[in-house]
mmCIF file of C-alpha atoms in Angstrom:
data_model
loop_
_atom_site.group_PDB
_atom_site.id
_atom_site.type_symbol
_atom_site.label_atom_id
_atom_site.label_comp_id
_atom_site.label_asym_id
_atom_site.label_seq_id
_atom_site.Cartn_x
_atom_site.Cartn_y
_atom_site.Cartn_z
ATOM 1 C CA UNK S 1 0.000 0.000 0.000
ATOM 2 C CA UNK S 2 1.198 3.514 -0.825
ATOM 3 C CA UNK S 3 0.940 7.140 0.281
ATOM 4 C CA UNK S 4 0.816 8.970 -3.046
ATOM 5 C CA UNK S 5 1.945 12.585 -2.970
ATOM 6 C CA UNK S 6 0.577 14.014 -6.198
ATOM 7 C CA UNK S 7 1.221 17.303 -7.948
ATOM 8 C CA UNK S 8 -1.842 18.950 -9.484
ATOM 9 C CA UNK S 9 -0.070 21.536 -11.651
ATOM 10 C CA UNK S 10 -0.841 25.226 -11.736
ATOM 11 C CA UNK S 11 -4.312 25.842 -13.106
ATOM 12 C CA UNK S 12 -7.321 23.584 -12.472
ATOM 13 C CA UNK S 13 -8.628 20.013 -12.280
ATOM 14 C CA UNK S 14 -7.434 19.238 -15.813
ATOM 15 C CA UNK S 15 -3.733 19.675 -15.010
ATOM 16 C CA UNK S 16 -3.302 16.428 -13.102
ATOM 17 C CA UNK S 17 -1.237 13.816 -14.982
ATOM 18 C CA UNK S 18 -2.756 10.534 -16.122
ATOM 19 C CA UNK S 19 -0.477 8.721 -13.673
ATOM 20 C CA UNK S 20 -1.658 11.005 -10.879
ATOM 21 C CA UNK S 21 -5.312 10.499 -11.771
ATOM 22 C CA UNK S 22 -4.888 6.713 -11.739
ATOM 23 C CA UNK S 23 -3.371 6.950 -8.253
ATOM 24 C CA UNK S 24 -6.236 9.115 -7.001
ATOM 25 C CA UNK S 25 -8.852 6.725 -8.360
ATOM 26 C CA UNK S 26 -7.098 3.775 -6.679
ATOM 27 C CA UNK S 27 -6.986 5.478 -3.274
ATOM 28 C CA UNK S 28 -9.343 4.875 -0.368
ATOM 29 C CA UNK S 29 -8.754 8.352 1.051
ATOM 30 C CA UNK S 30 -7.814 11.600 -0.719
ATOM 31 C CA UNK S 31 -6.564 14.828 0.887
ATOM 32 C CA UNK S 32 -5.930 18.233 -0.701
ATOM 33 C CA UNK S 33 -3.249 20.402 0.919
ATOM 34 C CA UNK S 34 -4.983 23.739 1.242
ATOM 35 C CA UNK S 35 -2.491 26.358 2.428
ATOM 36 C CA UNK S 36 0.728 26.662 0.371
ATOM 37 C CA UNK S 37 -1.012 27.492 -2.919
ATOM 38 C CA UNK S 38 -4.389 27.562 -4.655
ATOM 39 C CA UNK S 39 -6.001 26.188 -7.795
ATOM 40 C CA UNK S 40 -8.426 28.282 -9.812
ATOM 41 C CA UNK S 41 -11.291 25.914 -9.230
ATOM 42 C CA UNK S 42 -13.156 24.806 -6.082
ATOM 43 C CA UNK S 43 -12.236 21.465 -4.555
ATOM 44 C CA UNK S 44 -15.772 20.287 -5.354
ATOM 45 C CA UNK S 45 -14.796 20.470 -9.025
ATOM 46 C CA UNK S 46 -11.842 18.202 -8.281
ATOM 47 C CA UNK S 47 -14.189 15.759 -6.567
ATOM 48 C CA UNK S 48 -16.502 15.704 -9.573
ATOM 49 C CA UNK S 49 -13.636 15.293 -12.066
ATOM 50 C CA UNK S 50 -11.777 12.623 -10.081
ATOM 51 C CA UNK S 51 -14.820 10.751 -8.761
ATOM 52 C CA UNK S 52 -13.581 10.947 -5.172
ATOM 53 C CA UNK S 53 -14.467 12.688 -1.932
ATOM 54 C CA UNK S 54 -11.582 15.014 -1.093
ATOM 55 C CA UNK S 55 -10.818 16.247 2.410
ATOM 56 C CA UNK S 56 -9.135 19.634 2.771
ATOM 57 C CA UNK S 57 -5.922 19.486 4.816
ATOM 58 C CA UNK S 58 -4.928 22.602 6.753
ATOM 59 C CA UNK S 59 -1.418 23.528 7.896
ATOM 60 C CA UNK S 60 -2.257 22.082 11.317
ATOM 61 C CA UNK S 61 -3.445 18.816 9.755
ATOM 62 C CA UNK S 62 -0.203 18.417 7.807
ATOM 63 C CA UNK S 63 2.420 19.827 10.145
ATOM 64 C CA UNK S 64 1.063 19.010 13.610
ATOM 65 C CA UNK S 65 -1.579 16.319 13.191
ATOM 66 C CA UNK S 66 -0.269 14.320 10.231
ATOM 67 C CA UNK S 67 -1.008 11.013 11.969
ATOM 68 C CA UNK S 68 -4.597 11.429 10.776
ATOM 69 C CA UNK S 69 -3.372 11.438 7.163
ATOM 70 C CA UNK S 70 -0.801 8.677 7.660
ATOM 71 C CA UNK S 71 -3.054 6.397 9.687
ATOM 72 C CA UNK S 72 -3.879 3.285 7.685
ATOM 73 C CA UNK S 73 -1.628 4.216 4.751
ATOM 74 C CA UNK S 74 0.276 0.989 5.409
ATOM 75 C CA UNK S 75 -2.813 -1.090 4.585
ATOM 76 C CA UNK S 76 -4.620 1.071 1.998
ATOM 77 C CA UNK S 77 -3.699 3.575 -0.715
ATOM 78 C CA UNK S 78 -3.940 7.226 0.327
ATOM 79 C CA UNK S 79 -3.499 10.251 -1.961
ATOM 80 C CA UNK S 80 -2.224 13.621 -0.788
ATOM 81 C CA UNK S 81 -2.783 16.290 -3.452
ATOM 82 C CA UNK S 82 -0.526 19.329 -3.773
ATOM 83 C CA UNK S 83 -0.939 22.350 -6.052
ATOM 84 C CA UNK S 84 2.120 22.593 -8.319
ATOM 85 C CA UNK S 85 4.811 19.989 -7.664
ATOM 86 C CA UNK S 86 5.029 18.073 -4.362
ATOM 87 C CA UNK S 87 8.733 18.593 -3.684
ATOM 88 C CA UNK S 88 8.770 22.395 -3.972
ATOM 89 C CA UNK S 89 7.671 22.955 -0.353
ATOM 90 C CA UNK S 90 9.574 21.665 2.677
ATOM 91 C CA UNK S 91 6.355 20.816 4.507
ATOM 92 C CA UNK S 92 5.680 18.037 1.981
ATOM 93 C CA UNK S 93 9.185 16.635 2.357
ATOM 94 C CA UNK S 94 8.591 16.535 6.109
ATOM 95 C CA UNK S 95 5.404 14.517 5.563
ATOM 96 C CA UNK S 96 7.368 12.010 3.469
ATOM 97 C CA UNK S 97 9.992 11.674 6.219
ATOM 98 C CA UNK S 98 7.316 10.985 8.840
ATOM 99 C CA UNK S 99 5.701 8.395 6.566
ATOM 100 C CA UNK S 100 9.053 6.681 6.090
ATOM 101 C CA UNK S 101 9.611 6.602 9.848
ATOM 102 C CA UNK S 102 6.292 4.742 10.173
ATOM 103 C CA UNK S 103 7.291 2.235 7.490
ATOM 104 C CA UNK S 104 4.794 3.632 4.984
ATOM 105 C CA UNK S 105 5.788 3.442 1.334
ATOM 106 C CA UNK S 106 5.550 6.791 -0.459
ATOM 107 C CA UNK S 107 5.486 7.655 -4.126
ATOM 108 C CA UNK S 108 5.797 11.147 -5.568
ATOM 109 C CA UNK S 109 4.016 11.987 -8.821
ATOM 110 C CA UNK S 110 5.426 15.225 -10.208
ATOM 111 C CA UNK S 111 3.757 18.056 -12.098
ATOM 112 C CA UNK S 112 4.400 21.608 -13.290
ATOM 113 C CA UNK S 113 5.338 24.183 -10.665
ATOM 114 C CA UNK S 114 6.083 27.890 -10.441
ATOM 115 C CA UNK S 115 9.778 26.956 -10.262
ATOM 116 C CA UNK S 116 9.690 25.905 -13.900
ATOM 117 C CA UNK S 117 6.911 28.209 -15.080
ATOM 118 C CA UNK S 118 9.077 31.192 -14.079
ATOM 119 C CA UNK S 119 10.895 30.513 -17.343
ATOM 120 C CA UNK S 120 7.842 32.030 -19.070
ATOM 121 C CA UNK S 121 9.449 35.362 -18.190
ATOM 122 C CA UNK S 122 12.122 34.727 -20.824
ATOM 123 C CA UNK S 123 14.867 34.488 -18.204
ATOM 124 C CA UNK S 124 17.048 31.382 -18.326
ATOM 125 C CA UNK S 125 16.270 29.004 -15.464
ATOM 126 C CA UNK S 126 19.889 27.974 -15.063
ATOM 127 C CA UNK S 127 20.710 31.590 -14.185
ATOM 128 C CA UNK S 128 18.559 31.482 -11.026
ATOM 129 C CA UNK S 129 19.916 31.207 -7.496
ATOM 130 C CA UNK S 130 18.043 30.317 -4.294
ATOM 131 C CA UNK S 131 14.316 30.954 -4.243
ATOM 132 C CA UNK S 132 13.099 33.234 -1.442
ATOM 133 C CA UNK S 133 9.755 33.839 0.254
ATOM 134 C CA UNK S 134 8.572 37.367 1.026
ATOM 135 C CA UNK S 135 6.276 37.535 4.090
ATOM 136 C CA UNK S 136 3.664 40.150 4.852
ATOM 137 C CA UNK S 137 5.148 42.895 7.006
ATOM 138 C CA UNK S 138 3.359 43.989 10.159
ATOM 139 C CA UNK S 139 3.815 47.175 12.169
ATOM 140 C CA UNK S 140 6.180 45.398 14.544
ATOM 141 C CA UNK S 141 7.719 42.731 12.291
ATOM 142 C CA UNK S 142 9.587 43.531 9.082
ATOM 143 C CA UNK S 143 12.056 40.688 8.457
ATOM 144 C CA UNK S 144 14.769 41.217 5.871
ATOM 145 C CA UNK S 145 16.348 37.758 5.653
ATOM 146 C CA UNK S 146 14.913 37.345 2.163
ATOM 147 C CA UNK S 147 16.970 40.366 1.084
ATOM 148 C CA UNK S 148 20.131 38.724 2.437
ATOM 149 C CA UNK S 149 19.546 35.767 0.110
ATOM 150 C CA UNK S 150 18.562 38.042 -2.753
ATOM 151 C CA UNK S 151 21.779 40.036 -2.428
ATOM 152 C CA UNK S 152 23.770 36.782 -2.167
ATOM 153 C CA UNK S 153 22.264 35.701 -5.495
ATOM 154 C CA UNK S 154 23.069 39.029 -7.108
ATOM 155 C CA UNK S 155 26.652 38.756 -5.864
ATOM 156 C CA UNK S 156 26.862 35.569 -7.951
ATOM 157 C CA UNK S 157 25.096 37.189 -10.922
ATOM 158 C CA UNK S 158 21.966 35.099 -10.437
ATOM 159 C CA UNK S 159 18.270 35.923 -10.668
ATOM 160 C CA UNK S 160 15.999 35.441 -7.646
ATOM 161 C CA UNK S 161 12.486 34.000 -7.779
ATOM 162 C CA UNK S 162 10.430 35.481 -4.940
ATOM 163 C CA UNK S 163 7.381 33.546 -3.746
ATOM 164 C CA UNK S 164 4.830 35.838 -2.124
ATOM 165 C CA UNK S 165 3.037 35.269 1.165
ATOM 166 C CA UNK S 166 -0.326 33.541 1.486
ATOM 167 C CA UNK S 167 -2.486 33.830 4.590
ATOM 168 C CA UNK S 168 -5.195 31.155 4.859
ATOM 169 C CA UNK S 169 -7.190 30.428 8.052
ATOM 170 C CA UNK S 170 -5.523 33.365 9.765
ATOM 171 C CA UNK S 171 -6.965 33.697 13.302
ATOM 172 C CA UNK S 172 -8.896 36.837 14.214
ATOM 173 C CA UNK S 173 -7.159 37.600 17.517
ATOM 174 C CA UNK S 174 -9.681 40.266 18.469
ATOM 175 C CA UNK S 175 -12.476 37.703 18.212
ATOM 176 C CA UNK S 176 -10.396 35.207 20.189
ATOM 177 C CA UNK S 177 -10.208 37.621 23.117
ATOM 178 C CA UNK S 178 -14.002 37.361 23.211
ATOM 179 C CA UNK S 179 -13.891 33.574 23.262
ATOM 180 C CA UNK S 180 -14.783 33.127 19.605
ATOM 181 C CA UNK S 181 -12.864 31.140 16.995
ATOM 182 C CA UNK S 182 -12.996 33.240 13.833
ATOM 183 C CA UNK S 183 -10.727 33.186 10.788
ATOM 184 C CA UNK S 184 -9.954 36.211 8.660
ATOM 185 C CA UNK S 185 -10.571 36.139 4.889
ATOM 186 C CA UNK S 186 -7.654 34.704 2.871
ATOM 187 C CA UNK S 187 -4.928 37.162 1.853
ATOM 188 C CA UNK S 188 -2.587 36.761 -1.104
ATOM 189 C CA UNK S 189 0.383 39.110 -1.442
ATOM 190 C CA UNK S 190 0.478 40.999 -4.732
ATOM 191 C CA UNK S 191 3.513 42.031 -6.747
ATOM 192 C CA UNK S 192 2.668 45.604 -5.781
ATOM 193 C CA UNK S 193 2.763 44.828 -2.055
ATOM 194 C CA UNK S 194 6.069 42.984 -2.439
ATOM 195 C CA UNK S 195 7.541 45.948 -4.315
ATOM 196 C CA UNK S 196 6.274 48.399 -1.672
ATOM 197 C CA UNK S 197 7.867 46.354 1.101
ATOM 198 C CA UNK S 198 11.201 46.110 -0.714
ATOM 199 C CA UNK S 199 11.242 49.845 -1.424
ATOM 200 C CA UNK S 200 10.410 50.520 2.235
ATOM 201 C CA UNK S 201 13.455 48.671 3.603
ATOM 202 C CA UNK S 202 15.974 49.336 0.819
ATOM 203 C CA UNK S 203 17.362 52.488 2.518
ATOM 204 C CA UNK S 204 18.515 50.297 5.413
ATOM 205 C CA UNK S 205 20.524 47.968 3.161
ATOM 206 C CA UNK S 206 24.253 48.560 2.863
ATOM 207 C CA UNK S 207 25.255 45.759 0.470
ATOM 208 C CA UNK S 208 26.713 46.844 -2.862
ATOM 209 C CA UNK S 209 24.584 44.084 -4.387
ATOM 210 C CA UNK S 210 21.238 45.418 -3.149
ATOM 211 C CA UNK S 211 18.496 46.187 -5.653
ATOM 212 C CA UNK S 212 19.248 49.414 -7.456
ATOM 213 C CA UNK S 213 17.056 51.990 -9.122
ATOM 214 C CA UNK S 214 17.543 50.443 -12.561
ATOM 215 C CA UNK S 215 17.495 46.747 -11.571
ATOM 216 C CA UNK S 216 15.338 44.711 -13.937
ATOM 217 C CA UNK S 217 12.441 42.971 -12.200
ATOM 218 C CA UNK S 218 9.604 40.797 -13.494
ATOM 219 C CA UNK S 219 6.171 40.488 -11.912
ATOM 220 C CA UNK S 220 4.052 37.458 -12.763
ATOM 221 C CA UNK S 221 0.523 36.390 -11.897
ATOM 222 C CA UNK S 222 -1.502 33.202 -12.438
ATOM 223 C CA UNK S 223 1.301 31.370 -14.246
ATOM 224 C CA UNK S 224 -0.004 28.459 -16.274
ATOM 225 C CA UNK S 225 -3.483 29.935 -16.448
ATOM 226 C CA UNK S 226 -5.234 31.142 -19.589
ATOM 227 C CA UNK S 227 -4.995 34.742 -18.366
ATOM 228 C CA UNK S 228 -1.466 34.684 -16.949
ATOM 229 C CA UNK S 229 0.101 38.124 -16.625
ATOM 230 C CA UNK S 230 3.792 38.987 -16.966
ATOM 231 C CA UNK S 231 5.207 42.513 -16.746
ATOM 232 C CA UNK S 232 8.823 43.652 -16.575
ATOM 233 C CA UNK S 233 10.529 46.875 -15.548
ATOM 234 C CA UNK S 234 12.199 48.478 -12.562
ATOM 235 C CA UNK S 235 10.764 48.363 -9.035
ATOM 236 C CA UNK S 236 9.303 51.830 -9.401
ATOM 237 C CA UNK S 237 7.830 50.995 -12.823
ATOM 238 C CA UNK S 238 6.074 47.876 -11.495
ATOM 239 C CA UNK S 239 4.878 49.571 -8.316
ATOM 240 C CA UNK S 240 1.562 50.713 -9.736
ATOM 241 C CA UNK S 241 0.957 48.057 -12.400
ATOM 242 C CA UNK S 242 -2.225 45.978 -12.282
ATOM 243 C CA UNK S 243 -1.482 42.230 -12.253
ATOM 244 C CA UNK S 244 -5.025 41.047 -11.526
ATOM 245 C CA UNK S 245 -5.985 38.255 -9.159
ATOM 246 C CA UNK S 246 -3.765 35.757 -7.305
ATOM 247 C CA UNK S 247 -1.381 34.039 -7.202
ATOM 248 C CA UNK S 248 1.510 36.450 -7.820
ATOM 249 C CA UNK S 249 5.268 35.941 -7.807
ATOM 250 C CA UNK S 250 8.216 38.166 -8.521
ATOM 251 C CA UNK S 251 11.716 37.980 -9.998
ATOM 252 C CA UNK S 252 14.643 40.242 -9.175
ATOM 253 C CA UNK S 253 17.217 39.929 -11.933
ATOM 254 C CA UNK S 254 20.963 39.532 -11.653
ATOM 255 C CA UNK S 255 23.428 42.424 -11.763
ATOM 256 C CA UNK S 256 24.129 41.526 -15.388
ATOM 257 C CA UNK S 257 21.332 40.197 -17.607
ATOM 258 C CA UNK S 258 22.333 38.252 -20.716
ATOM 259 C CA UNK S 259 21.422 39.994 -23.977
ATOM 260 C CA UNK S 260 19.328 36.997 -25.100
ATOM 261 C CA UNK S 261 17.346 37.218 -21.865
ATOM 262 C CA UNK S 262 16.762 40.947 -22.348
ATOM 263 C CA UNK S 263 15.549 40.225 -25.876
ATOM 264 C CA UNK S 264 13.172 37.522 -24.588
ATOM 265 C CA UNK S 265 11.831 39.718 -21.762
ATOM 266 C CA UNK S 266 11.340 42.656 -24.126
ATOM 267 C CA UNK S 267 7.721 41.774 -24.926
ATOM 268 C CA UNK S 268 6.852 42.154 -21.242
ATOM 269 C CA UNK S 269 8.363 45.611 -20.623
ATOM 270 C CA UNK S 270 5.784 48.061 -19.268
ATOM 271 C CA UNK S 271 5.030 51.096 -21.375
ATOM 272 C CA UNK S 272 7.808 53.667 -21.151
ATOM 273 C CA UNK S 273 10.227 51.396 -19.293
ATOM 274 C CA UNK S 274 13.832 52.569 -19.181
ATOM 275 C CA UNK S 275 14.744 49.047 -20.241
ATOM 276 C CA UNK S 276 13.041 49.588 -23.604
ATOM 277 C CA UNK S 277 15.720 52.118 -24.442
ATOM 278 C CA UNK S 278 18.693 49.929 -23.558
#
């Protein structure tokens, strides 16, 4: 018996592979990880397409109470569905480790992810360094560790893919003080919010490899979808651009961008970009 960890791709119920669909149909229980990313269709549509009841798995279910998912996976097939590719988030690797410790056989079924789809920008994937995550700032918490990694990449002349924060099932602390369990509406960081946060903390950065006024950046939204949006320019040029609905991600380019990459990105330059004149 097997715990299948199955990538669903980037768009909707149709993006699952044939191998993944066969695994789902053979499973007695099916879970959908519901907090690191989103599909552009409700999970009920997945249930209808796959012919299975699908239980939504929260961060708590996966990271703190995974025994519920793993229970019985040594005697029956269980599918754990992940938007994108299963091995692009450390939380899924952790689930595989815990399954292995319990003697449960696991099998990963891969699919498209933002890591590969970022190549839609025209930038060469082999010129990328470490991927970073940009969290939502709060009034008392404005971490800059992602900028440390970003500047490290730029020191090596590498691009940086920035994954933007998602807040799902975020507790309403004001309601909790009144004894109520209430969750705030989901929040998905936009390219514009990421840019604003970077601009806010840039004056505090002293590295010679920090983002500069003319650094080429690429904002992307809904990669792999029919209405995906890609726009390129400087931070200031992208600041007010409309990228539409979630999910968004962001690329900060290397100190030096290869001429073939510039030529490929050219179709995405915003109107009036200084990069159009280079």
